[in-house]
């Protein structure tokens, strides 16, 4: 991605479906001096996302699309993102799969965070599967989004040691703490900061 020039911050949208802890963390990061991004929009597919409350708390616009009529909703969303001059999209616990059309429209500008050491454990229920396979390590990955699920270029990863008495819940909690450190690092990295 192009080197950041001047003091203009990159207008960013964060897409969520649930709790939004990564969203909150990215908002807090965006308010720091070193952050190259400014979060201008929160998008959710779920009216009940707990994370939507951060729109109000931090006075950020939100848009909700169910994506039930995916093509139509994506087209509407693309218009909004283009009108707002959004130049970076961060998926953070966003549970809908975006179409190739949408992804190509923002080629190289969509990031995702995934709770595993990709390319291992793509998809859902990563922690349970990792434990079932008696892995020694797991982690999290920030990657560019490509039309293939969880398969885009890896930007940065963090490895975490699995403990003897780990459960999917315990592991998820520890991985999430690392996710919160990793996403800002990935953003700094793509802008060569
Ligand atoms: C994170 O573990 C993320 O990696 C995964 O979903 C979870 C979302 O958590 N894709 P939150 O909504 O950011 O708290």
mmCIF file of C-alpha atoms and ligand atoms in Angstrom:
data_model
loop_
_atom_site.group_PDB
_atom_site.id
_atom_site.type_symbol
_atom_site.label_atom_id
_atom_site.label_comp_id
_atom_site.label_asym_id
_atom_site.label_seq_id
_atom_site.Cartn_x
_atom_site.Cartn_y
_atom_site.Cartn_z
ATOM 1 C CA UNK A 1 0.000 0.000 0.000
ATOM 2 C CA UNK A 2 1.150 3.523 -0.775
ATOM 3 C CA UNK A 3 3.223 5.396 1.721
ATOM 4 C CA UNK A 4 1.256 7.886 3.761
ATOM 5 C CA UNK A 5 1.932 11.438 2.697
ATOM 6 C CA UNK A 6 1.243 14.635 4.568
ATOM 7 C CA UNK A 7 -0.900 14.639 7.662
ATOM 8 C CA UNK A 8 -4.058 13.367 5.979
ATOM 9 C CA UNK A 9 -5.440 10.335 7.716
ATOM 10 C CA UNK A 10 -6.872 7.412 5.787
ATOM 11 C CA UNK A 11 -10.639 7.287 6.031
ATOM 12 C CA UNK A 12 -11.493 3.859 7.323
ATOM 13 C CA UNK A 13 -14.628 1.776 7.776
ATOM 14 C CA UNK A 14 -14.807 -1.079 10.259
ATOM 15 C CA UNK A 15 -17.212 -3.956 9.586
ATOM 16 C CA UNK A 16 -18.504 -5.932 12.568
ATOM 17 C CA UNK A 17 -21.125 -8.521 13.463
ATOM 18 C CA UNK A 18 -20.789 -8.997 17.203
ATOM 19 C CA UNK A 19 -19.108 -7.710 20.346
ATOM 20 C CA UNK A 20 -16.832 -5.252 18.615
ATOM 21 C CA UNK A 21 -13.845 -5.418 20.947
ATOM 22 C CA UNK A 22 -11.530 -5.143 17.950
ATOM 23 C CA UNK A 23 -13.598 -2.202 16.728
ATOM 24 C CA UNK A 24 -13.263 -0.435 20.076
ATOM 25 C CA UNK A 25 -9.560 -1.106 20.076
ATOM 26 C CA UNK A 26 -9.159 0.245 16.526
ATOM 27 C CA UNK A 27 -11.121 3.372 17.432
ATOM 28 C CA UNK A 28 -8.820 3.959 20.390
ATOM 29 C CA UNK A 29 -5.788 3.376 18.184
ATOM 30 C CA UNK A 30 -7.160 5.768 15.554
ATOM 31 C CA UNK A 31 -7.189 8.516 18.157
ATOM 32 C CA UNK A 32 -3.476 8.216 18.843
ATOM 33 C CA UNK A 33 -0.997 10.519 17.181
ATOM 34 C CA UNK A 34 0.839 7.756 15.364
ATOM 35 C CA UNK A 35 -2.308 6.334 13.779
ATOM 36 C CA UNK A 36 -2.541 6.749 9.993
ATOM 37 C CA UNK A 37 -6.287 6.056 10.043
ATOM 38 C CA UNK A 38 -9.456 7.847 10.963
ATOM 39 C CA UNK A 39 -12.544 5.717 11.518
ATOM 40 C CA UNK A 40 -15.408 7.300 9.691
ATOM 41 C CA UNK A 41 -17.955 4.524 9.457
ATOM 42 C CA UNK A 42 -19.072 1.382 11.259
ATOM 43 C CA UNK A 43 -20.894 -1.234 9.206
ATOM 44 C CA UNK A 44 -22.753 -4.213 10.574
ATOM 45 C CA UNK A 45 -24.907 -6.965 9.134
ATOM 46 C CA UNK A 46 -26.575 -7.406 12.488
ATOM 47 C CA UNK A 47 -28.888 -4.902 14.181
ATOM 48 C CA UNK A 48 -28.108 -6.599 17.482
ATOM 49 C CA UNK A 49 -24.299 -6.305 17.314
ATOM 50 C CA UNK A 50 -23.161 -5.199 20.742
ATOM 51 C CA UNK A 51 -20.353 -3.340 19.039
ATOM 52 C CA UNK A 52 -22.801 -0.927 17.425
ATOM 53 C CA UNK A 53 -22.924 0.922 20.725
ATOM 54 C CA UNK A 54 -19.451 2.263 19.977
ATOM 55 C CA UNK A 55 -20.959 4.317 17.165
ATOM 56 C CA UNK A 56 -22.842 6.346 19.719
ATOM 57 C CA UNK A 57 -20.078 6.426 22.314
ATOM 58 C CA UNK A 58 -17.465 7.652 19.843
ATOM 59 C CA UNK A 59 -19.833 9.596 17.571
ATOM 60 C CA UNK A 60 -19.108 7.579 14.463
ATOM 61 C CA UNK A 61 -21.713 7.018 11.744
ATOM 62 C CA UNK A 62 -23.101 3.516 11.430
ATOM 63 C CA UNK A 63 -24.832 1.638 8.646
ATOM 64 C CA UNK A 64 -26.607 -1.663 8.941
ATOM 65 C CA UNK A 65 -27.201 -3.973 6.013
ATOM 66 C CA UNK A 66 -28.526 -7.465 6.548
ATOM 67 C CA UNK A 67 -26.940 -8.638 3.272
ATOM 68 C CA UNK A 68 -30.039 -10.813 2.776
ATOM 69 C CA UNK A 69 -30.250 -9.293 -0.681
ATOM 70 C CA UNK A 70 -26.489 -9.385 -0.933
ATOM 71 C CA UNK A 71 -25.983 -7.896 -4.387
ATOM 72 C CA UNK A 72 -28.273 -4.989 -3.705
ATOM 73 C CA UNK A 73 -26.928 -4.291 -0.221
ATOM 74 C CA UNK A 74 -23.343 -4.476 -1.405
ATOM 75 C CA UNK A 75 -24.084 -2.040 -4.236
ATOM 76 C CA UNK A 76 -25.670 0.412 -1.805
ATOM 77 C CA UNK A 77 -22.773 -0.005 0.588
ATOM 78 C CA UNK A 78 -20.171 0.548 -2.136
ATOM 79 C CA UNK A 79 -21.889 3.853 -2.993
ATOM 80 C CA UNK A 80 -21.774 4.950 0.645
ATOM 81 C CA UNK A 81 -18.124 3.962 1.018
ATOM 82 C CA UNK A 82 -17.192 5.752 -2.195
ATOM 83 C CA UNK A 83 -19.130 8.888 -1.270
ATOM 84 C CA UNK A 84 -17.350 8.960 2.061
ATOM 85 C CA UNK A 85 -14.018 8.387 0.339
ATOM 86 C CA UNK A 86 -13.286 5.376 2.471
ATOM 87 C CA UNK A 87 -9.849 4.079 1.569
ATOM 88 C CA UNK A 88 -9.445 1.232 4.021
ATOM 89 C CA UNK A 89 -11.899 -1.371 5.262
ATOM 90 C CA UNK A 90 -11.118 -3.347 8.404
ATOM 91 C CA UNK A 91 -13.168 -6.477 8.944
ATOM 92 C CA UNK A 92 -13.314 -7.210 12.653
ATOM 93 C CA UNK A 93 -15.446 -10.186 13.542
ATOM 94 C CA UNK A 94 -17.549 -9.608 10.426
ATOM 95 C CA UNK A 95 -19.450 -12.812 9.743
ATOM 96 C CA UNK A 96 -20.634 -12.245 6.166
ATOM 97 C CA UNK A 97 -18.658 -13.320 3.162
ATOM 98 C CA UNK A 98 -18.223 -10.424 0.768
ATOM 99 C CA UNK A 99 -18.606 -11.055 -2.951
ATOM 100 C CA UNK A 100 -15.728 -11.064 -5.404
ATOM 101 C CA UNK A 101 -17.326 -7.959 -6.946
ATOM 102 C CA UNK A 102 -17.173 -6.084 -3.639
ATOM 103 C CA UNK A 103 -13.635 -7.233 -2.847
ATOM 104 C CA UNK A 104 -12.280 -6.347 -6.296
ATOM 105 C CA UNK A 105 -13.885 -2.943 -5.948
ATOM 106 C CA UNK A 106 -11.627 -2.256 -2.951
ATOM 107 C CA UNK A 107 -8.700 -4.344 -4.099
ATOM 108 C CA UNK A 108 -5.828 -4.334 -1.619
ATOM 109 C CA UNK A 109 -7.790 -2.132 0.746
ATOM 110 C CA UNK A 110 -9.662 -4.684 2.851
ATOM 111 C CA UNK A 111 -8.055 -6.201 5.932
ATOM 112 C CA UNK A 112 -9.330 -8.990 8.130
ATOM 113 C CA UNK A 113 -8.277 -10.400 11.469
ATOM 114 C CA UNK A 114 -8.532 -14.135 11.954
ATOM 115 C CA UNK A 115 -8.016 -16.036 15.206
ATOM 116 C CA UNK A 116 -5.543 -18.628 13.951
ATOM 117 C CA UNK A 117 -2.138 -18.922 12.380
ATOM 118 C CA UNK A 118 -3.292 -18.862 8.771
ATOM 119 C CA UNK A 119 -3.139 -20.717 6.431
ATOM 120 C CA UNK A 120 -4.034 -23.152 9.220
ATOM 121 C CA UNK A 121 -7.547 -23.227 10.596
ATOM 122 C CA UNK A 122 -9.449 -21.084 8.149
ATOM 123 C CA UNK A 123 -13.144 -20.627 8.858
ATOM 124 C CA UNK A 124 -15.070 -20.907 12.106
ATOM 125 C CA UNK A 125 -14.510 -22.546 15.519
ATOM 126 C CA UNK A 126 -10.752 -22.259 15.205
ATOM 127 C CA UNK A 127 -9.956 -22.614 18.918
ATOM 128 C CA UNK A 128 -11.951 -25.821 19.368
ATOM 129 C CA UNK A 129 -10.344 -27.351 16.283
ATOM 130 C CA UNK A 130 -6.851 -26.300 17.368
ATOM 131 C CA UNK A 131 -7.355 -27.962 20.774
ATOM 132 C CA UNK A 132 -8.887 -31.070 19.256
ATOM 133 C CA UNK A 133 -5.788 -31.482 17.119
ATOM 134 C CA UNK A 134 -3.563 -31.044 20.171
ATOM 135 C CA UNK A 135 -1.598 -28.229 18.594
ATOM 136 C CA UNK A 136 1.220 -26.688 20.612
ATOM 137 C CA UNK A 137 0.727 -23.217 19.221
ATOM 138 C CA UNK A 138 -2.018 -21.080 17.832
ATOM 139 C CA UNK A 139 -2.285 -17.352 17.233
ATOM 140 C CA UNK A 140 -3.865 -14.675 15.130
ATOM 141 C CA UNK A 141 -3.351 -13.233 11.689
ATOM 142 C CA UNK A 142 -4.119 -9.980 9.919
ATOM 143 C CA UNK A 143 -4.376 -10.484 6.175
ATOM 144 C CA UNK A 144 -5.559 -8.788 3.035
ATOM 145 C CA UNK A 145 -8.984 -9.984 1.962
ATOM 146 C CA UNK A 146 -9.140 -11.858 -1.316
ATOM 147 C CA UNK A 147 -12.169 -13.576 -2.850
ATOM 148 C CA UNK A 148 -11.039 -16.888 -1.336
ATOM 149 C CA UNK A 149 -11.982 -17.179 2.353
ATOM 150 C CA UNK A 150 -9.156 -16.372 4.800
ATOM 151 C CA UNK A 151 -6.604 -16.787 2.018
ATOM 152 C CA UNK A 152 -5.318 -13.295 1.161
ATOM 153 C CA UNK A 153 -1.747 -12.096 1.661
ATOM 154 C CA UNK A 154 -0.658 -12.340 5.279
ATOM 155 C CA UNK A 155 0.476 -9.036 6.737
ATOM 156 C CA UNK A 156 1.387 -10.009 10.264
ATOM 157 C CA UNK A 157 0.908 -12.874 12.716
ATOM 158 C CA UNK A 158 1.319 -13.488 16.422
ATOM 159 C CA UNK A 159 2.061 -16.933 17.765
ATOM 160 C CA UNK A 160 0.681 -18.027 21.131
ATOM 161 C CA UNK A 161 1.601 -21.076 23.165
ATOM 162 C CA UNK A 162 -1.256 -23.383 24.096
ATOM 163 C CA UNK A 163 -1.495 -24.276 27.785
ATOM 164 C CA UNK A 164 -2.292 -27.707 29.172
ATOM 165 C CA UNK A 165 -5.640 -26.735 30.654
ATOM 166 C CA UNK A 166 -6.782 -24.516 27.789
ATOM 167 C CA UNK A 167 -10.413 -24.561 26.695
ATOM 168 C CA UNK A 168 -11.766 -22.882 23.548
ATOM 169 C CA UNK A 169 -13.080 -20.094 25.764
ATOM 170 C CA UNK A 170 -9.819 -19.520 27.620
ATOM 171 C CA UNK A 171 -7.881 -19.626 24.388
ATOM 172 C CA UNK A 172 -10.250 -17.218 22.660
ATOM 173 C CA UNK A 173 -9.732 -14.764 25.493
ATOM 174 C CA UNK A 174 -5.941 -14.924 25.281
ATOM 175 C CA UNK A 175 -5.917 -14.747 21.493
ATOM 176 C CA UNK A 176 -8.251 -11.739 21.555
ATOM 177 C CA UNK A 177 -5.799 -9.829 23.761
ATOM 178 C CA UNK A 178 -3.151 -10.425 21.101
ATOM 179 C CA UNK A 179 -5.569 -9.487 18.302
ATOM 180 C CA UNK A 180 -5.972 -6.092 19.914
ATOM 181 C CA UNK A 181 -2.222 -5.535 19.705
ATOM 182 C CA UNK A 182 -1.872 -7.040 16.250
ATOM 183 C CA UNK A 183 -4.471 -5.088 14.253
ATOM 184 C CA UNK A 184 -2.929 -1.649 14.899
ATOM 185 C CA UNK A 185 0.531 -3.114 14.172
ATOM 186 C CA UNK A 186 -0.742 -4.434 10.838
ATOM 187 C CA UNK A 187 -2.138 -1.036 9.928
ATOM 188 C CA UNK A 188 1.132 0.689 10.749
ATOM 189 C CA UNK A 189 2.924 -1.941 8.684
ATOM 190 C CA UNK A 190 0.850 -1.548 5.521
ATOM 191 C CA UNK A 191 1.521 2.161 5.568
ATOM 192 C CA UNK A 192 5.223 1.564 6.174
ATOM 193 C CA UNK A 193 5.071 3.227 9.561
HETATM 194 C C1 LIG B 1 -12.253 -12.144 16.892
HETATM 195 O O1 LIG B 1 -11.679 -13.238 17.522
HETATM 196 C C2 LIG B 1 -11.933 -12.155 15.426
HETATM 197 O O2 LIG B 1 -10.664 -12.633 15.130
HETATM 198 C C3 LIG B 1 -12.970 -13.115 14.926
HETATM 199 O O3 LIG B 1 -14.128 -12.794 15.640
HETATM 200 C C4 LIG B 1 -13.775 -12.227 16.894
HETATM 201 C C5 LIG B 1 -14.439 -10.898 16.990
HETATM 202 O O4 LIG B 1 -14.324 -10.322 18.251
HETATM 203 N N1 LIG B 1 -13.061 -13.093 13.499
HETATM 204 P P1 LIG B 1 -14.818 -8.828 18.490
HETATM 205 O O5 LIG B 1 -16.215 -8.686 17.933
HETATM 206 O O6 LIG B 1 -13.841 -7.912 17.830
HETATM 207 O O7 LIG B 1 -14.801 -8.685 19.990
#
